[in-house]
Tab-separated table of N, CA, C and O and ligand atoms in Angstrom:
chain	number	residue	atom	x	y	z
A	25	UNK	N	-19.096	-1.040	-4.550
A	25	UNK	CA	-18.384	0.197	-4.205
A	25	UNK	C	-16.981	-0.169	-3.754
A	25	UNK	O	-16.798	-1.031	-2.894
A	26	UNK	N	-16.160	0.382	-4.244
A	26	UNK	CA	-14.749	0.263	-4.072
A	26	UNK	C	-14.054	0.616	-3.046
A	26	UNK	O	-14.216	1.824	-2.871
A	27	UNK	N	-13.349	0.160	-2.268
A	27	UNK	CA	-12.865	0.898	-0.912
A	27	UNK	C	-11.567	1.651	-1.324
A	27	UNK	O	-10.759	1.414	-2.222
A	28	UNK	N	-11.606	2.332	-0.671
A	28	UNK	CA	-10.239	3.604	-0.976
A	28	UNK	C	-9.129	2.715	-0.269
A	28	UNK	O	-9.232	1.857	0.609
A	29	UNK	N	-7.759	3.342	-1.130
A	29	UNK	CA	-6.918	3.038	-0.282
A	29	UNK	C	-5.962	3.966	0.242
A	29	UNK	O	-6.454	4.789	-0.530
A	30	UNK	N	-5.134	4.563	0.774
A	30	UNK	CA	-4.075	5.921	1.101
A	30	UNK	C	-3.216	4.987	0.107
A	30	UNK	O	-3.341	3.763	0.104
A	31	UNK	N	-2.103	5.870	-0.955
A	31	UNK	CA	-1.053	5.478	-1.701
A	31	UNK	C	0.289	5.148	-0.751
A	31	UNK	O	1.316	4.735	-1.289
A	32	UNK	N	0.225	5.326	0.479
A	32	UNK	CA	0.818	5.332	1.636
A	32	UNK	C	0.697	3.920	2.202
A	32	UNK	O	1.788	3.423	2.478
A	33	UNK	N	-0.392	3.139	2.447
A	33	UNK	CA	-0.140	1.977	2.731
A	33	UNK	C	-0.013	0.919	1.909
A	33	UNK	O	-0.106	0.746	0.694
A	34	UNK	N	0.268	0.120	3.029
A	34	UNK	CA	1.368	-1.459	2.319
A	34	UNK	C	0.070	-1.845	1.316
A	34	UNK	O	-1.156	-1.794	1.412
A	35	UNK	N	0.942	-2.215	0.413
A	35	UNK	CA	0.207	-2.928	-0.814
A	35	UNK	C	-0.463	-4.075	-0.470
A	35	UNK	O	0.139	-5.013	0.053
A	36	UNK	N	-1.913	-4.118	-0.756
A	36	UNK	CA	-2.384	-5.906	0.090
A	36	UNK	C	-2.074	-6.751	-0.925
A	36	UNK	O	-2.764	-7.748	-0.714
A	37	UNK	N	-1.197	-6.986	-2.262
A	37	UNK	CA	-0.666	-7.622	-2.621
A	37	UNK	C	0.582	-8.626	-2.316
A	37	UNK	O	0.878	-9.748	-2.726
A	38	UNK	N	1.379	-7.387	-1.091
A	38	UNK	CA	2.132	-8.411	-0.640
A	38	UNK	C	3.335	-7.939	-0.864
A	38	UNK	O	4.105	-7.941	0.096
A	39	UNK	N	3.724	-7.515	-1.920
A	39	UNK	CA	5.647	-7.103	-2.562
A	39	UNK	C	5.862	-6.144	-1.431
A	39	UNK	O	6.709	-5.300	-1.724
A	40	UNK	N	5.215	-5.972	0.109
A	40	UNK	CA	6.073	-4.590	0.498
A	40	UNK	C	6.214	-3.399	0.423
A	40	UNK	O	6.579	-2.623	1.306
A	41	UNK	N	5.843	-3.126	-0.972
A	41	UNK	CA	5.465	-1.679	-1.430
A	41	UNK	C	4.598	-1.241	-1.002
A	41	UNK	O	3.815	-1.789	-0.226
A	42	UNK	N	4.551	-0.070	-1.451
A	42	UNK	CA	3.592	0.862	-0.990
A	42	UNK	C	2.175	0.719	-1.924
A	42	UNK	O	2.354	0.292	-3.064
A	43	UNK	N	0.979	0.999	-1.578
A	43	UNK	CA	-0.274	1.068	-2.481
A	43	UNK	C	0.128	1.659	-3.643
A	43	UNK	O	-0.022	1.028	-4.689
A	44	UNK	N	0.829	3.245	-3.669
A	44	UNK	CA	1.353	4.058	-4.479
A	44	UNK	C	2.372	3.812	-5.646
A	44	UNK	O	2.538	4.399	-6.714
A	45	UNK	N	3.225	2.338	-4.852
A	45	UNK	CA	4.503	2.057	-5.807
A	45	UNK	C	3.937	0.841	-6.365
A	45	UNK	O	4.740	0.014	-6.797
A	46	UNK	N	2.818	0.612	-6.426
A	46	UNK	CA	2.555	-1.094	-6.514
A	46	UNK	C	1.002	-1.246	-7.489
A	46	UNK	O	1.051	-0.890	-8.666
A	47	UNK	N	0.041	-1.636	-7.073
A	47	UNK	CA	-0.938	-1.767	-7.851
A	47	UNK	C	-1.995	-0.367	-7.795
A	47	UNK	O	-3.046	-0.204	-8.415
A	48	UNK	N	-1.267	0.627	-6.756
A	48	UNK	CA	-2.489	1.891	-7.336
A	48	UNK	C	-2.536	2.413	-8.547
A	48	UNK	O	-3.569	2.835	-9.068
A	49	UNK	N	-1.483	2.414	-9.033
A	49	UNK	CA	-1.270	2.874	-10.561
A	49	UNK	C	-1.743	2.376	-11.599
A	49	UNK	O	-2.304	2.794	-12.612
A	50	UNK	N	-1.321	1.090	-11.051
A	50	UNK	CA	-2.236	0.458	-12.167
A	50	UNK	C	-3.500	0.116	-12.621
A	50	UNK	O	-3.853	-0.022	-13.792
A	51	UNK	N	-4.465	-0.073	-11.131
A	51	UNK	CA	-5.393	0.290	-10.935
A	51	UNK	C	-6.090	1.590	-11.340
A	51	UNK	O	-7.220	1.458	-11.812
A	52	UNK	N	-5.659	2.654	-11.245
A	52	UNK	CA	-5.909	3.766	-12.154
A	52	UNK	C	-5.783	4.045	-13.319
A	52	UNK	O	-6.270	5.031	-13.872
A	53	UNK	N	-4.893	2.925	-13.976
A	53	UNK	CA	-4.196	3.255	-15.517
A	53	UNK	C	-3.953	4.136	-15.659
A	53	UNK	O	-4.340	4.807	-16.616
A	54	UNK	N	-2.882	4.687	-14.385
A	54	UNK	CA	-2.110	5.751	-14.720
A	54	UNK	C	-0.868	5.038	-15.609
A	54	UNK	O	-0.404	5.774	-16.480
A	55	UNK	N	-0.129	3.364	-15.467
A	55	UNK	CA	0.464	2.981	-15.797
A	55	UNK	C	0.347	1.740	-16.106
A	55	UNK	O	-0.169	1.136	-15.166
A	56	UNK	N	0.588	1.055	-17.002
A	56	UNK	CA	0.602	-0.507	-17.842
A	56	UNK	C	1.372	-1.156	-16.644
A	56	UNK	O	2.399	-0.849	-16.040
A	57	UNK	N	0.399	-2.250	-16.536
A	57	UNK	CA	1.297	-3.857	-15.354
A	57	UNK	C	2.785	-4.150	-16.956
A	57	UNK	O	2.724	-4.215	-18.184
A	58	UNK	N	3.557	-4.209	-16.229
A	58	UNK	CA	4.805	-4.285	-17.205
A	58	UNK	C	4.798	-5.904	-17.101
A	58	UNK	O	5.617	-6.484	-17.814
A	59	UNK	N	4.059	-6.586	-16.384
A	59	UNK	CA	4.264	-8.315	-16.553
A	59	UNK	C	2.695	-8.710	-16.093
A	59	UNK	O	1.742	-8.146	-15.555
A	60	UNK	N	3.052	-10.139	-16.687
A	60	UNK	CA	1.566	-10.699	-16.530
A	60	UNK	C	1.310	-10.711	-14.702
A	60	UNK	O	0.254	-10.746	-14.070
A	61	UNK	N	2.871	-10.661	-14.177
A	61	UNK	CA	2.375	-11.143	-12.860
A	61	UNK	C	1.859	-9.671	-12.190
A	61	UNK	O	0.889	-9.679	-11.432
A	62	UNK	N	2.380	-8.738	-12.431
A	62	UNK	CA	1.840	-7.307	-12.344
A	62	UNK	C	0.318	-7.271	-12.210
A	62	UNK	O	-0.445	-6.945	-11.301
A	63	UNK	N	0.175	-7.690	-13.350
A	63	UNK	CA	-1.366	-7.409	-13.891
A	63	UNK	C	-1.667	-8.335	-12.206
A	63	UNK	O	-1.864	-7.847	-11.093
A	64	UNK	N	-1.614	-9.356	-12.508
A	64	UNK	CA	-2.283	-10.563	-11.488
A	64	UNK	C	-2.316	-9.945	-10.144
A	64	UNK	O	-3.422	-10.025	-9.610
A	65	UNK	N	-1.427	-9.369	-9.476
A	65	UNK	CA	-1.322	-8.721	-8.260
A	65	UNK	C	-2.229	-7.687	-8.612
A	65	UNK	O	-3.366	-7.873	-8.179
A	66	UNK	N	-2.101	-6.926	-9.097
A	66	UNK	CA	-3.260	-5.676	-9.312
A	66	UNK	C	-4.797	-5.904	-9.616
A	66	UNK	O	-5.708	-5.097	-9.799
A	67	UNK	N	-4.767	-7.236	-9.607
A	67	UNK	CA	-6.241	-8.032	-9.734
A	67	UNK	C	-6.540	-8.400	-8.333
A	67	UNK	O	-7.490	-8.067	-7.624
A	68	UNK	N	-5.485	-9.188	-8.079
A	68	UNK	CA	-5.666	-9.341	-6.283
A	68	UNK	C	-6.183	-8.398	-5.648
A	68	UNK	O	-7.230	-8.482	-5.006
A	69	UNK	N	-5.419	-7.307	-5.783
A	69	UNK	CA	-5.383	-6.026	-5.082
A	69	UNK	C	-7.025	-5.290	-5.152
A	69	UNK	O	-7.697	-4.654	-4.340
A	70	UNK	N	-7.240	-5.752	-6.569
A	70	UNK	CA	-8.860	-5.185	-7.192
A	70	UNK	C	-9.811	-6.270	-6.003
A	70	UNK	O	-10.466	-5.658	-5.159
A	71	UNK	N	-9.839	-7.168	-5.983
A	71	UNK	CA	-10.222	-7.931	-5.331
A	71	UNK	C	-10.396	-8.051	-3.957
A	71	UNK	O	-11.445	-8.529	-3.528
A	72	UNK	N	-9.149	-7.532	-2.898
A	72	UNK	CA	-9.358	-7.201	-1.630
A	72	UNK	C	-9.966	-6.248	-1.799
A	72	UNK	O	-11.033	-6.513	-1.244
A	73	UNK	N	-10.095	-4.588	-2.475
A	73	UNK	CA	-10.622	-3.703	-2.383
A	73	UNK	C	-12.035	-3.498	-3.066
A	73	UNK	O	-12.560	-2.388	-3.139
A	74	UNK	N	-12.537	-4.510	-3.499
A	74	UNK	CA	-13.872	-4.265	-4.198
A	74	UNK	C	-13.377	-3.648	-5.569
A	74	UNK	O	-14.236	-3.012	-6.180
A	75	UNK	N	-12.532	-3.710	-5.958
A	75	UNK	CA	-12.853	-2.639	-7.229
A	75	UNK	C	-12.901	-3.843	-8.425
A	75	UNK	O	-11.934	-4.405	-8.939
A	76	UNK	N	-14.556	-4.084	-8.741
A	76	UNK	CA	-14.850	-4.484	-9.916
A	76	UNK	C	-14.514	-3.816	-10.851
A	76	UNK	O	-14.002	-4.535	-11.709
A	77	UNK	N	-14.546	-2.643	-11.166
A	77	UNK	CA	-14.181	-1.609	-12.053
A	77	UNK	C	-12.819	-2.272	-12.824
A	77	UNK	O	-12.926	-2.914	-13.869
A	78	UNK	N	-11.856	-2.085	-12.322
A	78	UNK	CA	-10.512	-2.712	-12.481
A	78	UNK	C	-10.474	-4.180	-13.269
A	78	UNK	O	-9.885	-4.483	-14.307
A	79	UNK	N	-11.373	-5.032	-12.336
A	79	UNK	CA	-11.539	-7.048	-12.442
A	79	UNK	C	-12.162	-6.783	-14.389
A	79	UNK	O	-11.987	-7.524	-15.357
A	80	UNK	N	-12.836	-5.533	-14.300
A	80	UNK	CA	-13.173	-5.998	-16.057
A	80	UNK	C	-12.491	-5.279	-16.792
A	80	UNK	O	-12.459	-5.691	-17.952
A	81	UNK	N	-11.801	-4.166	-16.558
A	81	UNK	CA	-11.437	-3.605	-17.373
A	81	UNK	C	-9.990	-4.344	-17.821
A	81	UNK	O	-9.539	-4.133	-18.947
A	82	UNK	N	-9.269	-5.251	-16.838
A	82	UNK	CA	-8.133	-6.196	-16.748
A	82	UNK	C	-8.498	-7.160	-17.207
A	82	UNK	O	-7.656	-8.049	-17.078
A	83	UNK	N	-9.772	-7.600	-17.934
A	83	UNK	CA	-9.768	-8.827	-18.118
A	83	UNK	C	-10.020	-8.724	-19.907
A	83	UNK	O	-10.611	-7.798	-20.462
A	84	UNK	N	-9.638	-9.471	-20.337
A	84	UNK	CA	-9.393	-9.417	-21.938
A	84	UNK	C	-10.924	-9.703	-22.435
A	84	UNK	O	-11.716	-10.527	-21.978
A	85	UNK	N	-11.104	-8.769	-23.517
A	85	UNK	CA	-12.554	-8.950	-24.292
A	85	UNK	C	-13.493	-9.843	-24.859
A	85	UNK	O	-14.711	-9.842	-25.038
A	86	UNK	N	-12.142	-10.934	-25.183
A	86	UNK	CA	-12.468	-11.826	-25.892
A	86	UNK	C	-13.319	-13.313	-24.604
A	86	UNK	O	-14.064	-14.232	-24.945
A	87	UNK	N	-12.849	-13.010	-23.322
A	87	UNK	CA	-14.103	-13.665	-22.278
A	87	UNK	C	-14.163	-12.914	-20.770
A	87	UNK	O	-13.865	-13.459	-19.708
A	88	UNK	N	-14.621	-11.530	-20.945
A	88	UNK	CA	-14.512	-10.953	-20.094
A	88	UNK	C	-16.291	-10.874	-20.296
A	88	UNK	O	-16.908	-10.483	-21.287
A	89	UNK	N	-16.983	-11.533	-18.630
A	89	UNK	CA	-17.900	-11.378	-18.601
A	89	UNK	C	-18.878	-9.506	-18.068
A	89	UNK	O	-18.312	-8.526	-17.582
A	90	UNK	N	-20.113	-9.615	-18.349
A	90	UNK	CA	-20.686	-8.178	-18.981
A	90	UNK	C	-20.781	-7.562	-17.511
A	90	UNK	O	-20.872	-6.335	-17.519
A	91	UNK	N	-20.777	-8.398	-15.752
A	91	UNK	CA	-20.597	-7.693	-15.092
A	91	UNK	C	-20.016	-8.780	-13.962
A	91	UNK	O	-20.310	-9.944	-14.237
A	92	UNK	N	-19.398	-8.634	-12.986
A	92	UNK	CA	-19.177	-9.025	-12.034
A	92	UNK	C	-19.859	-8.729	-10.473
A	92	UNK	O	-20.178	-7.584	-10.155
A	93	UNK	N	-20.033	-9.838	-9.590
A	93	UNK	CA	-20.768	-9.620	-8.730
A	93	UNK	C	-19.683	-10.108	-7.201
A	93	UNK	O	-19.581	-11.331	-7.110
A	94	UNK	N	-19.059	-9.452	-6.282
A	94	UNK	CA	-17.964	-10.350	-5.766
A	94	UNK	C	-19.056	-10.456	-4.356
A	94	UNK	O	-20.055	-9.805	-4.054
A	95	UNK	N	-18.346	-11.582	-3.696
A	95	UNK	CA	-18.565	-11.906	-2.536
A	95	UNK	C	-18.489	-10.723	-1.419
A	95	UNK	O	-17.282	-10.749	-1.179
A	96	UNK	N	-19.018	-9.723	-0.605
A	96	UNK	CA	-19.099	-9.062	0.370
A	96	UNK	C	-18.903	-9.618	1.816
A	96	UNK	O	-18.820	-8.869	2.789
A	97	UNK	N	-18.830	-11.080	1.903
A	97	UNK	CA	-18.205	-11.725	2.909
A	97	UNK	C	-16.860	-12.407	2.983
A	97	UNK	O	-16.403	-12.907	4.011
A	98	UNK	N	-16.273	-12.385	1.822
A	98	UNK	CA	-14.838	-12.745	1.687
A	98	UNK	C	-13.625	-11.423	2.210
A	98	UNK	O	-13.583	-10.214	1.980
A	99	UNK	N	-12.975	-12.105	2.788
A	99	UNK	CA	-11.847	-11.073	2.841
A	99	UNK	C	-10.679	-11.890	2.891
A	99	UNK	O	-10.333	-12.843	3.590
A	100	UNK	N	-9.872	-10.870	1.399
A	100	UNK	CA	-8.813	-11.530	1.058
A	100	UNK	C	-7.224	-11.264	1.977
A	100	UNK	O	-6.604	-10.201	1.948
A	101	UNK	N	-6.835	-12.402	2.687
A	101	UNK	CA	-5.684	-12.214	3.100
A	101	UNK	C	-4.125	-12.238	2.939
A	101	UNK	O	-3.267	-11.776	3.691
A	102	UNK	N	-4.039	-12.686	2.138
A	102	UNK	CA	-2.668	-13.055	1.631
A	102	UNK	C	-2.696	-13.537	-0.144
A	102	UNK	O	-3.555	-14.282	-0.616
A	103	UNK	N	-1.351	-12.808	-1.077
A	103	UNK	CA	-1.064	-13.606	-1.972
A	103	UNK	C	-0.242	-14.325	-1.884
A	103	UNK	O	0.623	-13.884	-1.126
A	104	UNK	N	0.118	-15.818	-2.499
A	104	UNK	CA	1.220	-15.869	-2.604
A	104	UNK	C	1.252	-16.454	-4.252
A	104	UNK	O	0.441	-17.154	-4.858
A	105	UNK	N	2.344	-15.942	-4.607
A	105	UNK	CA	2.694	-16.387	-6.115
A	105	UNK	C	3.657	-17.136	-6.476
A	105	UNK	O	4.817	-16.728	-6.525
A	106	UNK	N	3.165	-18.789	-6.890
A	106	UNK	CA	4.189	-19.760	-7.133
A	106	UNK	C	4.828	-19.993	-8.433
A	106	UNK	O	5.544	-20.987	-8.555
A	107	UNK	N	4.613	-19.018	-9.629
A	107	UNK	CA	4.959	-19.263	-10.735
A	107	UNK	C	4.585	-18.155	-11.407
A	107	UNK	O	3.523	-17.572	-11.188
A	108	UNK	N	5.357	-17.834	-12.184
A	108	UNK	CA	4.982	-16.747	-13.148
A	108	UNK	C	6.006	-15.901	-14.724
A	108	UNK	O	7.070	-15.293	-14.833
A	109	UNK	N	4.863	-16.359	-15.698
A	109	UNK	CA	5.514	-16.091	-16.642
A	109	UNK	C	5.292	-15.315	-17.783
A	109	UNK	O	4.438	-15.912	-18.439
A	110	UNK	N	5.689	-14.093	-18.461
A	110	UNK	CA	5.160	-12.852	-19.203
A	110	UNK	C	5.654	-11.766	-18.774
A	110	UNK	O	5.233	-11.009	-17.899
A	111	UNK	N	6.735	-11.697	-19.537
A	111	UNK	CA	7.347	-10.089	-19.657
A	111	UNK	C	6.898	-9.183	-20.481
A	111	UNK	O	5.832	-9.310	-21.083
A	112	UNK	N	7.810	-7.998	-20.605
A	112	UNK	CA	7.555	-7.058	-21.539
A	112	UNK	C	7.887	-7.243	-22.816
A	112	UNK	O	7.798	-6.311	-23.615
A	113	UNK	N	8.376	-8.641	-23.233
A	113	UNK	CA	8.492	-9.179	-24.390
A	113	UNK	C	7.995	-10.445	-24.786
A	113	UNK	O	8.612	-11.173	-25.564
A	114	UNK	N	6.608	-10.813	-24.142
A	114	UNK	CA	5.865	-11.900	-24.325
A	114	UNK	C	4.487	-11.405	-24.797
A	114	UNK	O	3.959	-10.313	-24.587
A	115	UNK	N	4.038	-12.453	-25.475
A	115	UNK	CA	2.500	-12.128	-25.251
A	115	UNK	C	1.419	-13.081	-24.996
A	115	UNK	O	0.285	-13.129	-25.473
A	116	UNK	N	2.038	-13.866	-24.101
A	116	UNK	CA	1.681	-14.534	-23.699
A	116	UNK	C	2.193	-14.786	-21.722
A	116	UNK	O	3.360	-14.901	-21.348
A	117	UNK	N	1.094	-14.808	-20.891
A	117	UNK	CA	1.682	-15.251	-19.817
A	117	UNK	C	0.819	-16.206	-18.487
A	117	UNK	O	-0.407	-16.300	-18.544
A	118	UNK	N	1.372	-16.671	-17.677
A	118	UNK	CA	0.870	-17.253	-17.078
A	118	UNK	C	1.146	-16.844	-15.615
A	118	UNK	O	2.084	-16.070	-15.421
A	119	UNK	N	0.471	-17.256	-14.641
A	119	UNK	CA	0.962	-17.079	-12.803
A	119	UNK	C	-0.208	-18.330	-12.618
A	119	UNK	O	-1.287	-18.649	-13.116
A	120	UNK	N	0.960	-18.928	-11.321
A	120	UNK	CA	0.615	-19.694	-11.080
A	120	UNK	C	0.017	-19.250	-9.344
A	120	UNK	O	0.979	-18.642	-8.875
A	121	UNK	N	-0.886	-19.287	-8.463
A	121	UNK	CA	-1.260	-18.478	-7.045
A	121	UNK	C	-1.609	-19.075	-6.375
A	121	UNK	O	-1.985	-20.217	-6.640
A	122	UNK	N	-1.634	-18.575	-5.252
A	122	UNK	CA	-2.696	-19.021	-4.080
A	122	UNK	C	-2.991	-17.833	-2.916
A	122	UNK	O	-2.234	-17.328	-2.086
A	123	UNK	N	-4.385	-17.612	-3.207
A	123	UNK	CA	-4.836	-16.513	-2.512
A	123	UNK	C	-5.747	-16.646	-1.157
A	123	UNK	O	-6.932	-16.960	-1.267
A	124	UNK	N	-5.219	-16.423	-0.005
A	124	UNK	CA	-5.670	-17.056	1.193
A	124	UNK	C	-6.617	-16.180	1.861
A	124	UNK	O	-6.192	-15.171	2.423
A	125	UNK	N	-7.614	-16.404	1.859
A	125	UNK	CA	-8.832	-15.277	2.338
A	125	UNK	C	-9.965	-16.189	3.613
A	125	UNK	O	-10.102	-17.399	3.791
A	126	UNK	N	-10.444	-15.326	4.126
A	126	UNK	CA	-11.437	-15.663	5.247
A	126	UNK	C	-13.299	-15.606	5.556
A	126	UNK	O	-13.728	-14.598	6.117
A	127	UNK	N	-13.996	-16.391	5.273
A	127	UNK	CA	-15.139	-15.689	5.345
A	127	UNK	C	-15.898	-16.410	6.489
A	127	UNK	O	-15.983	-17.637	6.540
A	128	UNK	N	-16.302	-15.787	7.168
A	128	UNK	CA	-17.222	-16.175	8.596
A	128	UNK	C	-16.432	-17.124	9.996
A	128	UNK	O	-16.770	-17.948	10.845
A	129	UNK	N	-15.130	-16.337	9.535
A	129	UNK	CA	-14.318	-17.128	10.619
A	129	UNK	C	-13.423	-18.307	9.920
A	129	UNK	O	-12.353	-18.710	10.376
A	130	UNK	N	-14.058	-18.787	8.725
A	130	UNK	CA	-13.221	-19.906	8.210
A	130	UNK	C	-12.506	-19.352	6.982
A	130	UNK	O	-12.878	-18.565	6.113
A	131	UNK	N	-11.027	-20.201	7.239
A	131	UNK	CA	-9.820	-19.821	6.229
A	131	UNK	C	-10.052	-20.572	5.136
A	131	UNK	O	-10.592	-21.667	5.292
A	132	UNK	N	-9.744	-20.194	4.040
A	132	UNK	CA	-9.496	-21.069	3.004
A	132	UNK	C	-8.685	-20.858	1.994
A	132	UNK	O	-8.258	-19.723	2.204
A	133	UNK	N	-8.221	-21.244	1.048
A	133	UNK	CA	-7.405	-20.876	-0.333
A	133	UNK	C	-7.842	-20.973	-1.483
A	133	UNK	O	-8.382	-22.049	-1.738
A	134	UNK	N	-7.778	-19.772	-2.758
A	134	UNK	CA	-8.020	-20.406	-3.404
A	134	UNK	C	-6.701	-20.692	-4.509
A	134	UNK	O	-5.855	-19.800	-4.575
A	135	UNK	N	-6.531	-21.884	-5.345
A	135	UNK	CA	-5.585	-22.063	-5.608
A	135	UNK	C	-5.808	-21.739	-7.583
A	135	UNK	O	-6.872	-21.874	-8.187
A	136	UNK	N	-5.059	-21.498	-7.926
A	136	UNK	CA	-5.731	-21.163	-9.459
A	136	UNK	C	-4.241	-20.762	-10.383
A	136	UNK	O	-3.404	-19.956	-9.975
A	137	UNK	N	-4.144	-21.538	-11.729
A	137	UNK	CA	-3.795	-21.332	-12.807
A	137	UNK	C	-4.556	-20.154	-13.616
A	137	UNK	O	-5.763	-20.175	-13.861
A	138	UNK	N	-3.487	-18.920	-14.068
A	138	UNK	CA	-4.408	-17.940	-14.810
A	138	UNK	C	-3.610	-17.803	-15.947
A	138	UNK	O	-2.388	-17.925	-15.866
A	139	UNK	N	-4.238	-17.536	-17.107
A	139	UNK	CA	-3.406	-16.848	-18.186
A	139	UNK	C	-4.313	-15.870	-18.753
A	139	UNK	O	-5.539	-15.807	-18.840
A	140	UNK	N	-2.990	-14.843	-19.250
A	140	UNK	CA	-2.764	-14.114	-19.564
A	140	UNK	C	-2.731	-13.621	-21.113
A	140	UNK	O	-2.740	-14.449	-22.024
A	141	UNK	N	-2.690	-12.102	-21.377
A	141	UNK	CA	-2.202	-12.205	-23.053
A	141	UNK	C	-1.842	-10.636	-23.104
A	141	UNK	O	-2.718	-9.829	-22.792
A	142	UNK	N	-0.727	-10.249	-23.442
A	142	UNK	CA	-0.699	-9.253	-23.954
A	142	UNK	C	-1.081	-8.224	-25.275
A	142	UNK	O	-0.232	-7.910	-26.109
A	143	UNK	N	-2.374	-7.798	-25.317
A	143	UNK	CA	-2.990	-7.275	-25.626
A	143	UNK	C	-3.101	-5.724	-25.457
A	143	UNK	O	-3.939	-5.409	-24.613
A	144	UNK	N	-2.469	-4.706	-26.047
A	144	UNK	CA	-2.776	-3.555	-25.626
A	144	UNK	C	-2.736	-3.769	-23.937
A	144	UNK	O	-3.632	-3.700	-23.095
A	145	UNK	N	-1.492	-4.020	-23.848
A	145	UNK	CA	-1.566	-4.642	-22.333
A	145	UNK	C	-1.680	-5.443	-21.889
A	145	UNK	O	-2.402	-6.173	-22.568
A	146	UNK	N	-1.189	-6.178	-20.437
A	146	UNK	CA	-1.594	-7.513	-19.914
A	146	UNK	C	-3.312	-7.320	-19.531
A	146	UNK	O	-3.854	-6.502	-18.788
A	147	UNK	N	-3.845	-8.337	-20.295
A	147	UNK	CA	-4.763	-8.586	-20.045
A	147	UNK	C	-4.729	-10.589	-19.172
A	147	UNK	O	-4.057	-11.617	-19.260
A	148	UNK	N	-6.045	-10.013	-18.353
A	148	UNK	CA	-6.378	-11.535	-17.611
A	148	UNK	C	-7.179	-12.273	-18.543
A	148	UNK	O	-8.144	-11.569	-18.838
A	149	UNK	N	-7.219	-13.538	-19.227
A	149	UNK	CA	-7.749	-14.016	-20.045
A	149	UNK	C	-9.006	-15.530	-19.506
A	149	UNK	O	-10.198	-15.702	-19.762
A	150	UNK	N	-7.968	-16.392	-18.673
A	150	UNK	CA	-9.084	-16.981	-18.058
A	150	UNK	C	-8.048	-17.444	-16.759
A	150	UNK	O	-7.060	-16.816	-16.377
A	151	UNK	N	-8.631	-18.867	-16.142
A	151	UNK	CA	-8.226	-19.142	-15.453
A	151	UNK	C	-8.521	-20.778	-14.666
A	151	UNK	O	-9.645	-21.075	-14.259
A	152	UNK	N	-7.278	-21.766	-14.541
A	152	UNK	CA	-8.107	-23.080	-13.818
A	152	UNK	C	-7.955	-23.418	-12.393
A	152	UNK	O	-6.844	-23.276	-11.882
A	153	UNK	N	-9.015	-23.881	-11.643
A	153	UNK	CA	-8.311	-24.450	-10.187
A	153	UNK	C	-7.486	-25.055	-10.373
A	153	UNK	O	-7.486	-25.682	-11.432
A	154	UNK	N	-6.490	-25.175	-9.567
A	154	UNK	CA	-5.675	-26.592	-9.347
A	154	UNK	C	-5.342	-26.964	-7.759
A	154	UNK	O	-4.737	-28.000	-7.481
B	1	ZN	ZN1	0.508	-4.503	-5.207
């Protein structure tokens, strides 16, 4: 079950924005992530908020598994994004992250190479630790 968010608060992605100016939209597909790193934040964002819904429908067909199951003891705290590449004239892209979350008192990161593909949209395609 997905947690709501007000379009009013700060984006837990991080850019500052608002939920409203940032990954709610996209999350709704009211509007296309215009970059791969778009997409990636709006995955984050799917991710602090439970919304599996989003994690598959963002993730490209060609290895997007049939359901997802997320952790209910993780809570994600911070993005940060060290690289990132895929515009609105690529079709191909990459972000490079590190997403800092907490579960049972202990911090951790996870650090991860993802790519991307533009496909009828940025789609999330896979992804490696590093
Ligand atoms: Zn956002």
């Amino acid at each position: 079950m997905s947690t709501a968010l007000d379009d009013t608060a700060r984006c837990p992605c991080g850019t500052g924005l608002t939920y409203g100016e940032c990954c709610g939209p996209i999350q709704r597909g009211q509007r296309e992530a215009p970059t791969a790193e778009a997409l990636m934040r709006s995955r984050y964002t799917a991710f602090a908020l439970d919304d599996v819904e989003w994690l598959l429908a963002s993730w490209h067909p060609s290895t997007r598994p049939r359901s997802l199951e997320l952790d209910p003891g993780i809570r994600w705290l911070r993005l940060d994004i060290e690289h990132a590449a895929g515009g609105p004239f690529d079709d191909e892209g990459m972000v490079a992250f590190a997403a800092h979350w907490v579960a049972d008192g202990e911090r951790g990161v996870m650090r991860e190479l993802s790519r991307f593909r533009r496909d009828g949209g940025w789609r999330y395609v896979d992804g490696t630790a590093r």
